PDB file of C-alpha atoms in Angstrom:
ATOM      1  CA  UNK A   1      -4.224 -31.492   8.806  1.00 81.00           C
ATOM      2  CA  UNK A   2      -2.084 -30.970   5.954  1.00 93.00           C
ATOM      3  CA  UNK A   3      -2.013 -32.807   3.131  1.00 98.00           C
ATOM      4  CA  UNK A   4       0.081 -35.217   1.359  1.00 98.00           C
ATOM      5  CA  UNK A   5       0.878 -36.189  -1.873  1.00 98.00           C
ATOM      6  CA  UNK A   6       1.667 -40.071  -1.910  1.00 98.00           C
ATOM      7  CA  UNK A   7       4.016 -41.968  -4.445  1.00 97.00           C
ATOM      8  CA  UNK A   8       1.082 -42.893  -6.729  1.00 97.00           C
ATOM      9  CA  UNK A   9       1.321 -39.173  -7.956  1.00 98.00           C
ATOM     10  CA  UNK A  10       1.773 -39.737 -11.943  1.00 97.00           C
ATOM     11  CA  UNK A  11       3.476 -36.183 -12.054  1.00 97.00           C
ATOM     12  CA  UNK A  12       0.157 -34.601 -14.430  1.00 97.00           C
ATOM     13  CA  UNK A  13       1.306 -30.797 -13.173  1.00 95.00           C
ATOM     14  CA  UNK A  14      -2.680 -29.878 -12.710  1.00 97.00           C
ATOM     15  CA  UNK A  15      -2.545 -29.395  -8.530  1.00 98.00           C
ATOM     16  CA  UNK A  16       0.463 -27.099  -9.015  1.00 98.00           C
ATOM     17  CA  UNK A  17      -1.221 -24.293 -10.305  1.00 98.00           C
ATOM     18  CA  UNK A  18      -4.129 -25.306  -8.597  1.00 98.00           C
ATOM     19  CA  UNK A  19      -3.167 -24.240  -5.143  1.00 98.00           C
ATOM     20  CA  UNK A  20      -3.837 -20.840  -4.132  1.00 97.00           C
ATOM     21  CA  UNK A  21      -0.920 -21.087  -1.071  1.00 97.00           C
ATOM     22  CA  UNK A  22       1.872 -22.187  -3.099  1.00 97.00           C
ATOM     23  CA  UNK A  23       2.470 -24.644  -1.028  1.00 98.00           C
ATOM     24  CA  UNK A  24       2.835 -27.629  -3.732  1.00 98.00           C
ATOM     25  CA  UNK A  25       6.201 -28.417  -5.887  1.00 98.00           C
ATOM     26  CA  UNK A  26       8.160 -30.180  -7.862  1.00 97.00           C
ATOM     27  CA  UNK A  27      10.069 -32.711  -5.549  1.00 97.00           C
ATOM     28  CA  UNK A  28      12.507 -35.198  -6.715  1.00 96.00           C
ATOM     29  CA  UNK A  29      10.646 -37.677  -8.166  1.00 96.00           C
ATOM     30  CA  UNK A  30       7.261 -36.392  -7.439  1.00 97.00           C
ATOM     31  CA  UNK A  31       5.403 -33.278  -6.490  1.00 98.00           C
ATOM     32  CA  UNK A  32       5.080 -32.299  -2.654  1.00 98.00           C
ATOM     33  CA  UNK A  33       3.231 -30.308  -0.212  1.00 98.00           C
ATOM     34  CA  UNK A  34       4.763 -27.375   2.357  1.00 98.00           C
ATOM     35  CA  UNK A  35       2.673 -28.383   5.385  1.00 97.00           C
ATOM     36  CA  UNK A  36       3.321 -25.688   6.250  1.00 96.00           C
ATOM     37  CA  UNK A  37       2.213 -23.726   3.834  1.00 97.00           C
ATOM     38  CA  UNK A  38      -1.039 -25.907   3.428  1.00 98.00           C
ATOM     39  CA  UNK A  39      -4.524 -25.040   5.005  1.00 97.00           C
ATOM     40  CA  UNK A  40      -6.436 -27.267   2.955  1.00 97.00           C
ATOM     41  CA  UNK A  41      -7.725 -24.340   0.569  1.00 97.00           C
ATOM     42  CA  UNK A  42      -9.493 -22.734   4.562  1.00 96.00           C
ATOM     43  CA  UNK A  43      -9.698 -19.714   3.914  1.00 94.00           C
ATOM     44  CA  UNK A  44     -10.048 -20.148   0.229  1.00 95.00           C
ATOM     45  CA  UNK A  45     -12.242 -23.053  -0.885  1.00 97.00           C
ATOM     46  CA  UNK A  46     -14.688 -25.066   0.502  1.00 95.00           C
ATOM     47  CA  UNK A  47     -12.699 -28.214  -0.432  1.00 97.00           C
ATOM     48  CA  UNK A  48      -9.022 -28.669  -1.002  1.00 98.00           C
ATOM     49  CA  UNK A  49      -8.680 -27.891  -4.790  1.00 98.00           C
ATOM     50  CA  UNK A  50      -5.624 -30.298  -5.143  1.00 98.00           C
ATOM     51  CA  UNK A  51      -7.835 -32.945  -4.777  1.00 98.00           C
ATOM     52  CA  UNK A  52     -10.469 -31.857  -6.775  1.00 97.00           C
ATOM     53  CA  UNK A  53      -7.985 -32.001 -10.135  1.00 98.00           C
ATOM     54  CA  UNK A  54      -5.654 -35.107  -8.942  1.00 98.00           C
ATOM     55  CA  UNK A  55      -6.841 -37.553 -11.854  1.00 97.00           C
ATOM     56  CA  UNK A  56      -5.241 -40.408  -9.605  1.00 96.00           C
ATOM     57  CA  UNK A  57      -6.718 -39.582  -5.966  1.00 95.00           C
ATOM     58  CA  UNK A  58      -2.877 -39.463  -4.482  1.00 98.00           C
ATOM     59  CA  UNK A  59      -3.553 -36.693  -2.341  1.00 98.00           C
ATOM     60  CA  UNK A  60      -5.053 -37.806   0.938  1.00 98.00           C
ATOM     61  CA  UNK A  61      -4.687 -35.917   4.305  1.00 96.00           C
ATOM     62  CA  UNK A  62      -0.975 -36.251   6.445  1.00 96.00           C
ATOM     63  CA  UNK A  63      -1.211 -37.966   9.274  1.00 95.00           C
ATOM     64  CA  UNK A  64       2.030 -36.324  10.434  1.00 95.00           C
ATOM     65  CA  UNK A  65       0.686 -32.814  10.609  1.00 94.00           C
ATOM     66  CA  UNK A  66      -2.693 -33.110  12.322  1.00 94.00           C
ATOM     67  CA  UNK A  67      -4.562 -29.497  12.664  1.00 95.00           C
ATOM     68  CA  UNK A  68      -7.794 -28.304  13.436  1.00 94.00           C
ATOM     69  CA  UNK A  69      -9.743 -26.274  11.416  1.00 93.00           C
ATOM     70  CA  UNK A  70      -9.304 -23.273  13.844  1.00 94.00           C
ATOM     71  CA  UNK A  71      -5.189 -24.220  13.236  1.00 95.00           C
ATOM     72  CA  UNK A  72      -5.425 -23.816   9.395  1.00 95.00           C
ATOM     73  CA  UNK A  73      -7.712 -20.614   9.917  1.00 94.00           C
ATOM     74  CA  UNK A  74      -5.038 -18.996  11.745  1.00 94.00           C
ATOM     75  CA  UNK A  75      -2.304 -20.545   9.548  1.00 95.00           C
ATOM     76  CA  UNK A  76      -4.735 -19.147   6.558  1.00 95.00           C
ATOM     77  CA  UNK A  77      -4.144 -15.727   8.177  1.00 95.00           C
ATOM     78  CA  UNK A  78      -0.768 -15.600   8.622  1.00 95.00           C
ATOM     79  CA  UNK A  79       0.497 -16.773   5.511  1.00 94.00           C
ATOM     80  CA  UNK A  80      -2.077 -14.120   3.667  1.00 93.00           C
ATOM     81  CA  UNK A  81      -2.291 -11.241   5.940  1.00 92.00           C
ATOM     82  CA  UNK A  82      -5.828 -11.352   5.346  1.00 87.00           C
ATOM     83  CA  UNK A  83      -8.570 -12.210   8.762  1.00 83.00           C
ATOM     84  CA  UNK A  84     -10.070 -15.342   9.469  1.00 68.00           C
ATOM     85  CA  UNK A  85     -13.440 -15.897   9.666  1.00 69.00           C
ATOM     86  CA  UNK A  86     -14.246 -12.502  10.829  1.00 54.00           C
TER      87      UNK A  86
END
């Protein structure tokens, strides 16, 4: 899955930076998530890092974009070029 941020977001700017696929930004009112841009830091972390910094737990998975972890492994490779798993 992707994740989400919900409307509790208090607009801190610490995930921003925070997410190594660019795939959070500055929406109208609050910041969002690219799902498809986001792999849940596979590939990168062991945990989302997003949600490691949000001070006000407002980032919880989407529903809407349900993937498996093989999905954001190859999702992880496509948007860096680099292999999965190997």
């Amino acid at each position: 899955m992707a994740l989400i941020i919900t409307d509790e977001c208090i607009n801190c700017d610490v995930c921003e930076p925070e997410c190594p696929n660019e795939a959070i930004f500055q929406g109208a009112e609050i910041y969002e998530i690219d799902p498809s841009k986001c792999t849940e830091c596979v590939g990168h972390y062991d945990t989302p890092q997003c949600v490691e910094v949000c001070p006000v737990d407002c980032i919880p998975k989407d529903p809407a974009h349900q993937e498996s972890e093989d999905q954001l492994w190859v999702k992880y490779e496509k948007l860096t070029g680099n292999p999965g798993r190997g």
